[in-house]
PDB file of C-alpha atoms and ligand atoms in Angstrom:
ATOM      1  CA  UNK M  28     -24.719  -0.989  24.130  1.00 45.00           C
ATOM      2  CA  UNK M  29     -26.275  -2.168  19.954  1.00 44.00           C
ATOM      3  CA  UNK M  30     -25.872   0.744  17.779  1.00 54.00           C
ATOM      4  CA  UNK M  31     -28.321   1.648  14.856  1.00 83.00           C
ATOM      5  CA  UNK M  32     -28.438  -0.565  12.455  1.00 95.00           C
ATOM      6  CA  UNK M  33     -28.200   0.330   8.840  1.00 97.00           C
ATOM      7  CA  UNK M  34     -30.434  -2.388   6.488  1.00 97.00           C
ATOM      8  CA  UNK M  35     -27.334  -3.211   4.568  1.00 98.00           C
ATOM      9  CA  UNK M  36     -24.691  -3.936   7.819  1.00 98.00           C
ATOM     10  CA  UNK M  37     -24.985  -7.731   6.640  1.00 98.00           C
ATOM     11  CA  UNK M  38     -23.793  -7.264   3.045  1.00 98.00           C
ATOM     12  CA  UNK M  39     -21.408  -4.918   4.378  1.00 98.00           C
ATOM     13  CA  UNK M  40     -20.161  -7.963   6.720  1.00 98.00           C
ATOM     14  CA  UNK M  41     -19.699 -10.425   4.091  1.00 98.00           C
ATOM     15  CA  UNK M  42     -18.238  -7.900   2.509  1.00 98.00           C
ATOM     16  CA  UNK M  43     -15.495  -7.597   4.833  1.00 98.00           C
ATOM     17  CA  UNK M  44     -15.433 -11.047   6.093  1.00 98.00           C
ATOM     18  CA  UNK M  45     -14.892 -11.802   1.882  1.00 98.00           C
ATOM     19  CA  UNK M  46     -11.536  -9.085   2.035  1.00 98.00           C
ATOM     20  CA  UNK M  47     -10.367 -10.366   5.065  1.00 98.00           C
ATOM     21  CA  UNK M  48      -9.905 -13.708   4.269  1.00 98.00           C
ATOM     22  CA  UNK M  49      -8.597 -12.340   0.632  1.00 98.00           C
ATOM     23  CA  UNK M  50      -5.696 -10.698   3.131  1.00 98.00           C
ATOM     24  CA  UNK M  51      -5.602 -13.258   5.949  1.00 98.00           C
ATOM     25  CA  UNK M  52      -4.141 -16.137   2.366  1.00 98.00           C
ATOM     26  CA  UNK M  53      -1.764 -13.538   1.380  1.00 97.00           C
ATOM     27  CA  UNK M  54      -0.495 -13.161   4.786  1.00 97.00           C
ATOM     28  CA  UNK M  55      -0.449 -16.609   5.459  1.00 96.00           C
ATOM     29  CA  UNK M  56       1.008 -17.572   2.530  1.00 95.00           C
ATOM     30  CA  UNK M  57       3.927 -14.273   2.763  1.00 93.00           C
ATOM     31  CA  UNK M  58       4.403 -15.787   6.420  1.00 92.00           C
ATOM     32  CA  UNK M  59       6.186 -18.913   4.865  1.00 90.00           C
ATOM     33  CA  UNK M  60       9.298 -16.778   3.716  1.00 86.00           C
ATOM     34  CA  UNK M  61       8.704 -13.607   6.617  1.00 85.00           C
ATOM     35  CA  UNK M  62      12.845 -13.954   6.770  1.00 84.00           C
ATOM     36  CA  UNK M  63      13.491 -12.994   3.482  1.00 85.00           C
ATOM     37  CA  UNK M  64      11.413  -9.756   4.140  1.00 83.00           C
ATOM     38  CA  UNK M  65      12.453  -5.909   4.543  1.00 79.00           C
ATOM     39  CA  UNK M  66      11.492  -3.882   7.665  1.00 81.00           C
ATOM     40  CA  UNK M  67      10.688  -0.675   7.335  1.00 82.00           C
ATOM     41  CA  UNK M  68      10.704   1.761   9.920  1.00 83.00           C
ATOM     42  CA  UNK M  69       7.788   3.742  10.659  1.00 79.00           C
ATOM     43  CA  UNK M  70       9.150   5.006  14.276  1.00 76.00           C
ATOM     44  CA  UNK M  71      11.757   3.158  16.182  1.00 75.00           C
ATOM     45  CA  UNK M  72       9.976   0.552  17.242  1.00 72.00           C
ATOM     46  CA  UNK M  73       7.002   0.416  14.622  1.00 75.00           C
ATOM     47  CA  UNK M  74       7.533  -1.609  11.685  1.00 73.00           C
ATOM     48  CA  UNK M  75       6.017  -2.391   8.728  1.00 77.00           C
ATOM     49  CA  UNK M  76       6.548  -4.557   5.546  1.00 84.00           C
ATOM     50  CA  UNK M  77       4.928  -5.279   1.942  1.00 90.00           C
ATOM     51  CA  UNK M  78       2.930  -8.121   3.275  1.00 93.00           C
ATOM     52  CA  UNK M  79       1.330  -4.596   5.720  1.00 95.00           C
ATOM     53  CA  UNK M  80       1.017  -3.226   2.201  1.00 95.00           C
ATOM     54  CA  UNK M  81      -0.287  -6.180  -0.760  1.00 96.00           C
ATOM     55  CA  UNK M  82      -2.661  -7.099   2.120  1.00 97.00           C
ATOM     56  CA  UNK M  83      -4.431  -3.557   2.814  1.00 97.00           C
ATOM     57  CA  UNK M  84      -4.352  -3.343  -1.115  1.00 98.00           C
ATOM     58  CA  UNK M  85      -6.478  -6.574  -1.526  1.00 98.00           C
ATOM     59  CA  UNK M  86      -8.876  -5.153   1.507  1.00 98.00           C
ATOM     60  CA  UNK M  87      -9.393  -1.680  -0.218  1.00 98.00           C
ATOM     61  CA  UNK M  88      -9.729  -3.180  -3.723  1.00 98.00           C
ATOM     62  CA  UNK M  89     -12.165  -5.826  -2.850  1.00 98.00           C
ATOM     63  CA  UNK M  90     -13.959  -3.375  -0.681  1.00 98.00           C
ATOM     64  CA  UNK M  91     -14.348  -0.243  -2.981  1.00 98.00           C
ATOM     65  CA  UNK M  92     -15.557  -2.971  -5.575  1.00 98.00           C
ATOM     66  CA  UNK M  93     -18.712  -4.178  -3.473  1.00 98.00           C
ATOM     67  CA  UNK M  94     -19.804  -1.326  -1.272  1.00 98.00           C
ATOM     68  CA  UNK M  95     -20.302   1.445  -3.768  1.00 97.00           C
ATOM     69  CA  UNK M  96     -19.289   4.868  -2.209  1.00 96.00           C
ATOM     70  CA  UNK M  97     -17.151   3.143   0.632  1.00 98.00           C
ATOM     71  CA  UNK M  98     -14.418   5.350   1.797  1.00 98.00           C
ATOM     72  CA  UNK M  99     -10.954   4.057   3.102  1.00 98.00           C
ATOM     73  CA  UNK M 100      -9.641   4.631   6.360  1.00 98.00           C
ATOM     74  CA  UNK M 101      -6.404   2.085   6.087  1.00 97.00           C
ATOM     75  CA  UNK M 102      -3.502   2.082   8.264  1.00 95.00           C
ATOM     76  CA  UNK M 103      -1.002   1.576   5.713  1.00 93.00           C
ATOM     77  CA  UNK M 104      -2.372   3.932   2.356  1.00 93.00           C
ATOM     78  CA  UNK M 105      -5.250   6.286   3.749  1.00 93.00           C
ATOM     79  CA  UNK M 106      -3.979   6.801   7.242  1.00 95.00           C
ATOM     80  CA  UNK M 107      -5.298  10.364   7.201  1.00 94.00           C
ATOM     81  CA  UNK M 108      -8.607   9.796   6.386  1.00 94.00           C
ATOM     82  CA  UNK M 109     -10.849  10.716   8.963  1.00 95.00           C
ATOM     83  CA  UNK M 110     -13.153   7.529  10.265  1.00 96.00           C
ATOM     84  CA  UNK M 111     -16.294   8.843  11.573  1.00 96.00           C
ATOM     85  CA  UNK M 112     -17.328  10.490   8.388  1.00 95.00           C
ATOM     86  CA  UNK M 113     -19.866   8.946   6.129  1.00 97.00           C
ATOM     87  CA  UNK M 114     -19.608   5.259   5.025  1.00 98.00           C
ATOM     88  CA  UNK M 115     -16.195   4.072   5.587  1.00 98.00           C
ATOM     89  CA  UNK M 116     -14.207   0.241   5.885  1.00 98.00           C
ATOM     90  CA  UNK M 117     -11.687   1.613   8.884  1.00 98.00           C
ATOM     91  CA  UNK M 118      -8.617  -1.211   8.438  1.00 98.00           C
ATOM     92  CA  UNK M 119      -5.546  -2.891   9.589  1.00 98.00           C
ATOM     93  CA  UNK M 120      -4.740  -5.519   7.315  1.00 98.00           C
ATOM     94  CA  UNK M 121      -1.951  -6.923   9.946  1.00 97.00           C
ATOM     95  CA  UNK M 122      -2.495  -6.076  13.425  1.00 98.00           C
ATOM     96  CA  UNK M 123       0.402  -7.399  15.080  1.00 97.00           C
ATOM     97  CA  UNK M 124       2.582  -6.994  12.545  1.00 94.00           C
ATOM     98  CA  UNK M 125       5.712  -7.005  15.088  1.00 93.00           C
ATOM     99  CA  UNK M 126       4.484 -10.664  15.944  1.00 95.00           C
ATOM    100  CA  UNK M 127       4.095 -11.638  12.649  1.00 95.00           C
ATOM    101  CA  UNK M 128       7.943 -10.445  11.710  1.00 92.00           C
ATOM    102  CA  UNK M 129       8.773 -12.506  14.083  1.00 93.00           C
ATOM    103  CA  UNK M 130       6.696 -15.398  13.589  1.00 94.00           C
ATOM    104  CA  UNK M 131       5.067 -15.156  17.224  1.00 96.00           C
ATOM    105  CA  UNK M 132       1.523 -16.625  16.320  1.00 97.00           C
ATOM    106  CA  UNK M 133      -0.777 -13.512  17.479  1.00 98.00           C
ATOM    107  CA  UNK M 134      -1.310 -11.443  14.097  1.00 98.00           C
ATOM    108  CA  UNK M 135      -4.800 -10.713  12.495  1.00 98.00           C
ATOM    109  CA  UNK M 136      -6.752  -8.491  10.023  1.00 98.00           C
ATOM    110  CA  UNK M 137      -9.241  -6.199  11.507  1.00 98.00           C
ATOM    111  CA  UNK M 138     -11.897  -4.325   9.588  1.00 98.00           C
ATOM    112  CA  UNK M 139     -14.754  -2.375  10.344  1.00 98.00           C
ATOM    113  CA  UNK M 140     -17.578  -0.698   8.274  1.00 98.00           C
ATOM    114  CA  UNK M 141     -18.946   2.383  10.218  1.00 98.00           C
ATOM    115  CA  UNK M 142     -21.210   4.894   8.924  1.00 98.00           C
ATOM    116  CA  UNK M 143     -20.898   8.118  10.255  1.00 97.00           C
ATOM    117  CA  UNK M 144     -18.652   6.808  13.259  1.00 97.00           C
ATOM    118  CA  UNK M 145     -21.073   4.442  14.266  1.00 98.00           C
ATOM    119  CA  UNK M 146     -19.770   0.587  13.668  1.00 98.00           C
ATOM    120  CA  UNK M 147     -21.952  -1.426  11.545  1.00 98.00           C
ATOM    121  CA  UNK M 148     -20.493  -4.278  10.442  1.00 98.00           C
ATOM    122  CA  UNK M 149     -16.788  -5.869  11.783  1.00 98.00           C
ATOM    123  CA  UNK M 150     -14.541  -8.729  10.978  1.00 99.00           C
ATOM    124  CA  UNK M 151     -11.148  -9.737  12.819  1.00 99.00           C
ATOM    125  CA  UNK M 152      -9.358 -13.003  11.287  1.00 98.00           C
ATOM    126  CA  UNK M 153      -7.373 -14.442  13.428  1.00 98.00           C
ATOM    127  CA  UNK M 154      -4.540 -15.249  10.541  1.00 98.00           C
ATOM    128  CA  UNK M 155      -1.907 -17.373  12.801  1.00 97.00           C
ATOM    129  CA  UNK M 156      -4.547 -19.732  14.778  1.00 96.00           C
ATOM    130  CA  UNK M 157      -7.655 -19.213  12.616  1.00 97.00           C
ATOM    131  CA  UNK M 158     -10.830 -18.231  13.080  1.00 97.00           C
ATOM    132  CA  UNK M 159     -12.847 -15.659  12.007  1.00 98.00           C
ATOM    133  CA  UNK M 160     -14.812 -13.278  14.441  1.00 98.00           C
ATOM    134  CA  UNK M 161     -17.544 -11.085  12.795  1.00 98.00           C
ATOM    135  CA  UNK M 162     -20.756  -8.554  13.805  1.00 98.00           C
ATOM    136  CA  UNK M 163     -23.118  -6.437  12.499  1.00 98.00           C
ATOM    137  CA  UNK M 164     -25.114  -3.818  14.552  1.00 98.00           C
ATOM    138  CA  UNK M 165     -27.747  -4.973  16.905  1.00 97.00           C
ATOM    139  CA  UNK M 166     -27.379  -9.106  15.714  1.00 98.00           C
ATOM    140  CA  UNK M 167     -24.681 -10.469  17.817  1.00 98.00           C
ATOM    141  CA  UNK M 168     -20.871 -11.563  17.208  1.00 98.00           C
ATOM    142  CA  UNK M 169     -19.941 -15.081  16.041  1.00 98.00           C
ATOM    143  CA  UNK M 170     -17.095 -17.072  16.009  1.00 98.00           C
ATOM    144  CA  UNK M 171     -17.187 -18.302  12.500  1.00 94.00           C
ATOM    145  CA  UNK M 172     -21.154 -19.627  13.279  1.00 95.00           C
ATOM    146  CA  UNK M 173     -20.767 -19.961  16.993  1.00 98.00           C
ATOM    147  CA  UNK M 174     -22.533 -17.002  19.219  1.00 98.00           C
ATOM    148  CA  UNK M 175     -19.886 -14.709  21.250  1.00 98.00           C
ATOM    149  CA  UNK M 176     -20.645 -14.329  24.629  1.00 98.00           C
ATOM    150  CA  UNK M 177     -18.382 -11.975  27.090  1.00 99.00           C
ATOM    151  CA  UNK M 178     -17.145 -13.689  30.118  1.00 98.00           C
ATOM    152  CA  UNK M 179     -19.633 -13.800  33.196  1.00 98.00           C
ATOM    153  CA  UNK M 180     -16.765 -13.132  35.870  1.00 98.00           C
ATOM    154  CA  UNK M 181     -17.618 -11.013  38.892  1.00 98.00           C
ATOM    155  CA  UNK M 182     -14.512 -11.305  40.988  1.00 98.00           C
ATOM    156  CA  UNK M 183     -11.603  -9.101  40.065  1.00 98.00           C
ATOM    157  CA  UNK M 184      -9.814 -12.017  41.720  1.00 98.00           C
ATOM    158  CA  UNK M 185     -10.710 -14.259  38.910  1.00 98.00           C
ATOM    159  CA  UNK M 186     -10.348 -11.992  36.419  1.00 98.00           C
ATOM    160  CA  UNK M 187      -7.667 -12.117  33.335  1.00 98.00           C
ATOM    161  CA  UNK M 188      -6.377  -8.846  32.053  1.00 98.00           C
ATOM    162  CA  UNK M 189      -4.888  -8.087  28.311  1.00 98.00           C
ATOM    163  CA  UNK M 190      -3.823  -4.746  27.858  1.00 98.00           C
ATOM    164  CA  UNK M 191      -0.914  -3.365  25.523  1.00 97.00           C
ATOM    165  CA  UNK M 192       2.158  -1.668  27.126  1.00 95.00           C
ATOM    166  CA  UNK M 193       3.045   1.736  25.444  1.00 92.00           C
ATOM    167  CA  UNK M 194       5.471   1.264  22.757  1.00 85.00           C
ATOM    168  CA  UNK M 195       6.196   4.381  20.575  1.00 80.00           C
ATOM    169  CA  UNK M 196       5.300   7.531  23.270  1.00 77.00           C
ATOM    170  CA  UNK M 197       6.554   6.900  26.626  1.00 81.00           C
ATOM    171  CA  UNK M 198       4.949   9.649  27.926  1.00 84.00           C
ATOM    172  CA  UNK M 199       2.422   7.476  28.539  1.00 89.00           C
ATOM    173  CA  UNK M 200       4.838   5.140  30.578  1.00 93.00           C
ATOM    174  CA  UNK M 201       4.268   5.926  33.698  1.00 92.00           C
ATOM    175  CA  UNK M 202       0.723   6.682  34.095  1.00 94.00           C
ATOM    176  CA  UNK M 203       0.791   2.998  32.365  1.00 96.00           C
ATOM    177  CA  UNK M 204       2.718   1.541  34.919  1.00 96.00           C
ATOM    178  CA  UNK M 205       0.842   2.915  37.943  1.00 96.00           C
ATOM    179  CA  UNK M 206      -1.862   1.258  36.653  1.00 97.00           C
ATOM    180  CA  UNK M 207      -0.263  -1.978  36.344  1.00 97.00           C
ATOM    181  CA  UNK M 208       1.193  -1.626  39.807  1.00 97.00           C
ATOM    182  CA  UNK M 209      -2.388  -1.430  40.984  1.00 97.00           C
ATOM    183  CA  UNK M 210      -3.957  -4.086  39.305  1.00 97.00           C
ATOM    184  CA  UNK M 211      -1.090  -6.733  39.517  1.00 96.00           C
ATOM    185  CA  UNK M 212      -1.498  -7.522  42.973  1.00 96.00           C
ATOM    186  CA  UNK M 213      -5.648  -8.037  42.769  1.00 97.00           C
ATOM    187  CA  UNK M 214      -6.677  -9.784  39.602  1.00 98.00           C
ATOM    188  CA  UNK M 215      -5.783 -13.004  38.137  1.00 98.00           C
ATOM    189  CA  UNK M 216      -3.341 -12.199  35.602  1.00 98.00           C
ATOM    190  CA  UNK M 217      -2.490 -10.077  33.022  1.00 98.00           C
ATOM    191  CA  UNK M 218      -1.374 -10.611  29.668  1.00 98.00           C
ATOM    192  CA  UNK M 219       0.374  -8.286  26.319  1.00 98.00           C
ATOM    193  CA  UNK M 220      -0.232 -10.574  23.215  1.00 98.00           C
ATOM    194  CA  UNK M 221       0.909  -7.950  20.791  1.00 97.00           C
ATOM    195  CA  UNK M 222      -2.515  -7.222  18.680  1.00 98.00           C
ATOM    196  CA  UNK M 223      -5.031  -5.062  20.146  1.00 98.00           C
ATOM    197  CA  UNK M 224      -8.049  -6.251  17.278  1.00 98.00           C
ATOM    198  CA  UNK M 225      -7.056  -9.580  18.761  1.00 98.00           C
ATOM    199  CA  UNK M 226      -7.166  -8.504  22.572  1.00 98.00           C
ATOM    200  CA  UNK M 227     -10.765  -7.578  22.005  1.00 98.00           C
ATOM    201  CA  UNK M 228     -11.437 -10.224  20.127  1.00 98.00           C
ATOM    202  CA  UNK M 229     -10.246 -12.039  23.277  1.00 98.00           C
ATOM    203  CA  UNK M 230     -12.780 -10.127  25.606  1.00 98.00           C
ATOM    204  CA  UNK M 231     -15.726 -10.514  23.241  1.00 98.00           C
ATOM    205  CA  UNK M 232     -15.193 -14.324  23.078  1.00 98.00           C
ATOM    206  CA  UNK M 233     -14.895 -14.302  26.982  1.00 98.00           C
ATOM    207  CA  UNK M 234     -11.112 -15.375  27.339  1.00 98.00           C
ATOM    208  CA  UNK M 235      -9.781 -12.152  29.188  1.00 98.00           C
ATOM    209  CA  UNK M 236     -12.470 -10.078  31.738  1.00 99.00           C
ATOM    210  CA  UNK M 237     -11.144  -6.725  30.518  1.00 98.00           C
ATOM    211  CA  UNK M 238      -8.536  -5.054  28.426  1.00 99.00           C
ATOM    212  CA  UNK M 239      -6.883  -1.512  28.193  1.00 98.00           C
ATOM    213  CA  UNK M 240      -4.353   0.085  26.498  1.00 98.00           C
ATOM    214  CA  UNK M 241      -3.333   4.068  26.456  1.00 97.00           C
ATOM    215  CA  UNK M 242      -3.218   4.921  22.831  1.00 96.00           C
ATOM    216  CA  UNK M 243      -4.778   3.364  20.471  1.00 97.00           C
ATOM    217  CA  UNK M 244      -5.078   3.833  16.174  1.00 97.00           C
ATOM    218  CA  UNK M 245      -8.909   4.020  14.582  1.00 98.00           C
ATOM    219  CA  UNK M 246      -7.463   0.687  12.906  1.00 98.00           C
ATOM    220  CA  UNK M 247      -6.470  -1.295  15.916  1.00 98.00           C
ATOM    221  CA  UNK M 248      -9.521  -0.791  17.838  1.00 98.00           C
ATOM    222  CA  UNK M 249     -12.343  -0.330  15.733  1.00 98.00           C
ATOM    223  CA  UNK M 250     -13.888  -3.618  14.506  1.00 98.00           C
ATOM    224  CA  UNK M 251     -12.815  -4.944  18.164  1.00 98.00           C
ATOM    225  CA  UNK M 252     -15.437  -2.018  19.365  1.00 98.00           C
ATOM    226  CA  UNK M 253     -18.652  -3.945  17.829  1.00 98.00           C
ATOM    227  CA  UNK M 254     -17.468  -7.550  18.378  1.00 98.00           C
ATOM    228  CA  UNK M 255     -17.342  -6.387  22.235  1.00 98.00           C
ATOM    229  CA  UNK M 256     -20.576  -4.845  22.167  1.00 98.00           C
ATOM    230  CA  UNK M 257     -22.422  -6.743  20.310  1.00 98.00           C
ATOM    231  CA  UNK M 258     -21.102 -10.232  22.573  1.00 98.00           C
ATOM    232  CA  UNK M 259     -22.571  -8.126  25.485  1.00 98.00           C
ATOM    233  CA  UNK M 260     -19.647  -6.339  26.919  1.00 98.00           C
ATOM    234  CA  UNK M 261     -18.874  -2.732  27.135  1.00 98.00           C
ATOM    235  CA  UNK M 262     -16.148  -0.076  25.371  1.00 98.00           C
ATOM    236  CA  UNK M 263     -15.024   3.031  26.726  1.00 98.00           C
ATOM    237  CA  UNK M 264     -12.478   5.515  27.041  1.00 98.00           C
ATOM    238  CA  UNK M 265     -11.121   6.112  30.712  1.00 98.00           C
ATOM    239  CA  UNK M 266     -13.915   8.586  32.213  1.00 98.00           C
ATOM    240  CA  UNK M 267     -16.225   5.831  31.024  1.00 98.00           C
ATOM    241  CA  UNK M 268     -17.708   7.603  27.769  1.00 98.00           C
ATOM    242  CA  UNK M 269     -18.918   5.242  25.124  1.00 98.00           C
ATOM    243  CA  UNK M 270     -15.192   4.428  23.070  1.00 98.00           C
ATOM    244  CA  UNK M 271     -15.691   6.124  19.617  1.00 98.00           C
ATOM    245  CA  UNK M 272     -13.621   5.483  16.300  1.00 98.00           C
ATOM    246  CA  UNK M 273     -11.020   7.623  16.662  1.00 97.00           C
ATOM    247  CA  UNK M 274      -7.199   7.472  18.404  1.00 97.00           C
ATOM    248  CA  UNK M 275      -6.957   7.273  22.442  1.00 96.00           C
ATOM    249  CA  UNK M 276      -7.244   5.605  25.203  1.00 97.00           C
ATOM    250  CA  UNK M 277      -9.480   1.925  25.025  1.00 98.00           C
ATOM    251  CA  UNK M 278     -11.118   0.510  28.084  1.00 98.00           C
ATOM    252  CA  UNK M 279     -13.083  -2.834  27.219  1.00 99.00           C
ATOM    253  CA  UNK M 280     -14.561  -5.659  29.414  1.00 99.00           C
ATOM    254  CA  UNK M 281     -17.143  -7.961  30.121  1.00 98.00           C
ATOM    255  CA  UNK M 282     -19.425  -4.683  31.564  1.00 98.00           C
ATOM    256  CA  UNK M 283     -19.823  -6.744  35.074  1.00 98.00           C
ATOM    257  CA  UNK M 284     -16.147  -5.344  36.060  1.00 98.00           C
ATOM    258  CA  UNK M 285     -16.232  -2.290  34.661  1.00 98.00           C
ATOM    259  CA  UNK M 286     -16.666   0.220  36.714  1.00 98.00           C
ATOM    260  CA  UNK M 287     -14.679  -1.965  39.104  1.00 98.00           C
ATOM    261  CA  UNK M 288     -12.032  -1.530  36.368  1.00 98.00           C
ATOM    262  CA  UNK M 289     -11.986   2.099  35.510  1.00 98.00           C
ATOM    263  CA  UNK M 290     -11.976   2.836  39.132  1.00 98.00           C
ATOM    264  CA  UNK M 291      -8.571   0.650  39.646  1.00 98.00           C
ATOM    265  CA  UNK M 292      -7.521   2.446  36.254  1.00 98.00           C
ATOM    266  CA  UNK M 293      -7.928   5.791  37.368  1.00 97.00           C
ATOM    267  CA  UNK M 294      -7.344   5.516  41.088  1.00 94.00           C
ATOM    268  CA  UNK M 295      -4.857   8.462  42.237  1.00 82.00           C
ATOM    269  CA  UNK M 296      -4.306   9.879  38.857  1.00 77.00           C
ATOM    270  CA  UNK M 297      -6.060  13.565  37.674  1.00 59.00           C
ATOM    271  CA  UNK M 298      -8.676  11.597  35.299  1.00 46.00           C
ATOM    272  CA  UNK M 299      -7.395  13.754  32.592  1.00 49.00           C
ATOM    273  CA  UNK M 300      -7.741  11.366  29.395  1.00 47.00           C
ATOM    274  CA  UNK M 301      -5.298  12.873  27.539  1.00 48.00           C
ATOM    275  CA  UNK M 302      -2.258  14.001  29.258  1.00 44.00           C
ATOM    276  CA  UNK M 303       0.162  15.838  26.960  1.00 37.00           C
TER     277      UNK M 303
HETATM  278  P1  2AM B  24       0.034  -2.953  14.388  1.00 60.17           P
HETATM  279  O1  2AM B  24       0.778  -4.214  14.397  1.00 60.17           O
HETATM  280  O2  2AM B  24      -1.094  -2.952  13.406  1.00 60.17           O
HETATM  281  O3  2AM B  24       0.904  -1.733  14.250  1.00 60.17           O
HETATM  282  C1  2AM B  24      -1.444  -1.906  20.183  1.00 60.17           C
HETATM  283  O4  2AM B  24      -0.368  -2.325  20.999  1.00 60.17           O
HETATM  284  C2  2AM B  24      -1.129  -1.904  18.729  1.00 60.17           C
HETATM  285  O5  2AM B  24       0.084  -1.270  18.521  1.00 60.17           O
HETATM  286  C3  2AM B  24      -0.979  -3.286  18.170  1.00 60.17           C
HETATM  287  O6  2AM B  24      -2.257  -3.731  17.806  1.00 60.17           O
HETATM  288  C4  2AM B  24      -0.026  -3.059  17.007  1.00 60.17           C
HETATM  289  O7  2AM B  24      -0.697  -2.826  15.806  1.00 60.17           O
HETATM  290  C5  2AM B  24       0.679  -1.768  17.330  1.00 60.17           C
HETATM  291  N1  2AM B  24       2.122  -1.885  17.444  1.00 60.17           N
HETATM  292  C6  2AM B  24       2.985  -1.298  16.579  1.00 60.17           C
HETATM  293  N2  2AM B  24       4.243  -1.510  16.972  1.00 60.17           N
HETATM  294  C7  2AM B  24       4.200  -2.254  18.096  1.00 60.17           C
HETATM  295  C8  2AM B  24       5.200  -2.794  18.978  1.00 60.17           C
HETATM  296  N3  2AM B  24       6.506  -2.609  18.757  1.00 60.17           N
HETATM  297  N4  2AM B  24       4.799  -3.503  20.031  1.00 60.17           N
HETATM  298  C9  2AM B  24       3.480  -3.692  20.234  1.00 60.17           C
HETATM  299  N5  2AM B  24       2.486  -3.210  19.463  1.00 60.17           N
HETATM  300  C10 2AM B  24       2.847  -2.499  18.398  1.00 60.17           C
HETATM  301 CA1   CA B  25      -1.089  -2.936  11.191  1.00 60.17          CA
END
């Protein structure tokens, strides 16, 4: 699926691509001395730290600088702000920030510009490997200058899996695991690398065949959204509606297994997509 496109989704993508690799320095550069720094708690098992924080900061004030009007939607300062209204840059400025606390190399920066909840323009930088993914509606994703293509695997047998395993609500945890009972024994492999921007990042550039995870954050998922659509794959929720900006459940992949893969996902289970 493209999405409109607005005239200025390109400026709005250098833009980003300009804040993100403002952040991805910092980060880099903060990662050197990562044992010296402070965790802070945001639940039990969700941390964050001032490199979450001087990062985001360098996003929104590069952002709100070029795109005149541009509203914040930032995981760390303007959590509440709602993303699908009007022009807004919806951003994690360290996605994986467990990984990058403990040096495990999967941590990026994700941003997306979206007007009126429809993605325009994304970037995810891939801060520990490198590499910077980007998109703007209806034009394609690229790999720095390289054209993203999803994967062309038809055989769930050959297909690899990312998905993220529930951390925070384990509500969730069962429903999760059923469905990881039922597709460990049929595809390939699967794989939890700790950054869900990354993840889709992973499916747009054709390394895994699908991804899902239960509950996801307008941040983690959102510039992921257009670099999987626009490298020809497809986004949904569970019941197979088009995946919008807000929090829930993400079901990505290279379209040829999808309905193969929302059938295995929902398979026994009410299809109710958000049990409470
Ligand atoms: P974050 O690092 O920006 O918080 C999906 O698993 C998302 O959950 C990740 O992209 C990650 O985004 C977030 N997350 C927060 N705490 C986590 C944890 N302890 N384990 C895995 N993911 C975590
Ligand atoms: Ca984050």
């Amino acid at each position: 699926m493209t999405s409109p496109a607005h005239p200025k989704r390109q400026d709005w993508r250098n833009a980003a691509v300009a804040a993100a690799d403002a952040a991805a320095r910092f980060i880099a550069h903060e990662s050197i001395s990562r044992h010296t720094l402070a965790w802070e708690e945001k639940s039990a098992t969700d941390f964050v730290s001032r490199v979450d924080v001087g990062a985001e900061e360098r996003i929104r004030d590069m952002l709100t600088a070029r795109i005149p009007g541009i509203r914040m939607v930032g995981e760390e300062l303007s959590a509440d702000a709602h993303p699908e209204q009007g022009l807004a840059a919806i951003v994690d400025p360290l996605d994986g920030t467990t990984n990058f606390l403990h040096g495990f190399p999967n941590y990026g920066v994700s941003i997306c510009i979206a007007l009126d909840g429809v993605p325009q323009a994304a970037v995810v930088h891939d801060v520990a490997r490198g590499g910077v993914l980007h998109a703007t509606a209806s034009d394609g994703a690229f790999l720095d200058s390289s054209r993203l293509q999803v994967s062309a695997t038809t055989s769930p047998a050959r297909a690899l899996i990312g998905t993220g395993i529930p951390f925070k609500d384990v509500s969730q945890a069962d429903r999760y695991l059923r469905q990881l009972r039922r597709l460990m024994p049929i595809v390939s492999g699967v794989r939890r690398a700790g950054s869900a921007a990354l993840d889709l990042s992973d499916v747009a550039r054709g390394r895994f065949d699908g991804f899902w995870e239960l509950f996801l954050n307008p941040w983690d998922l959102a510039g992921g959204v257009l670099l999987v659509r626009e490298a020809g794959g497809r986004v949904t929720d569970l019941d197979g509606r088009d995946a919008r900006l807000t929090s829930g459940a993400i079901v990505a992949s290279n379209g040829i297994l999808h309905d193969w893969f929302l059938g295995m996902l929902n398979e026994g289970d009410d299809s109710d997509p958000d049990p409470t």
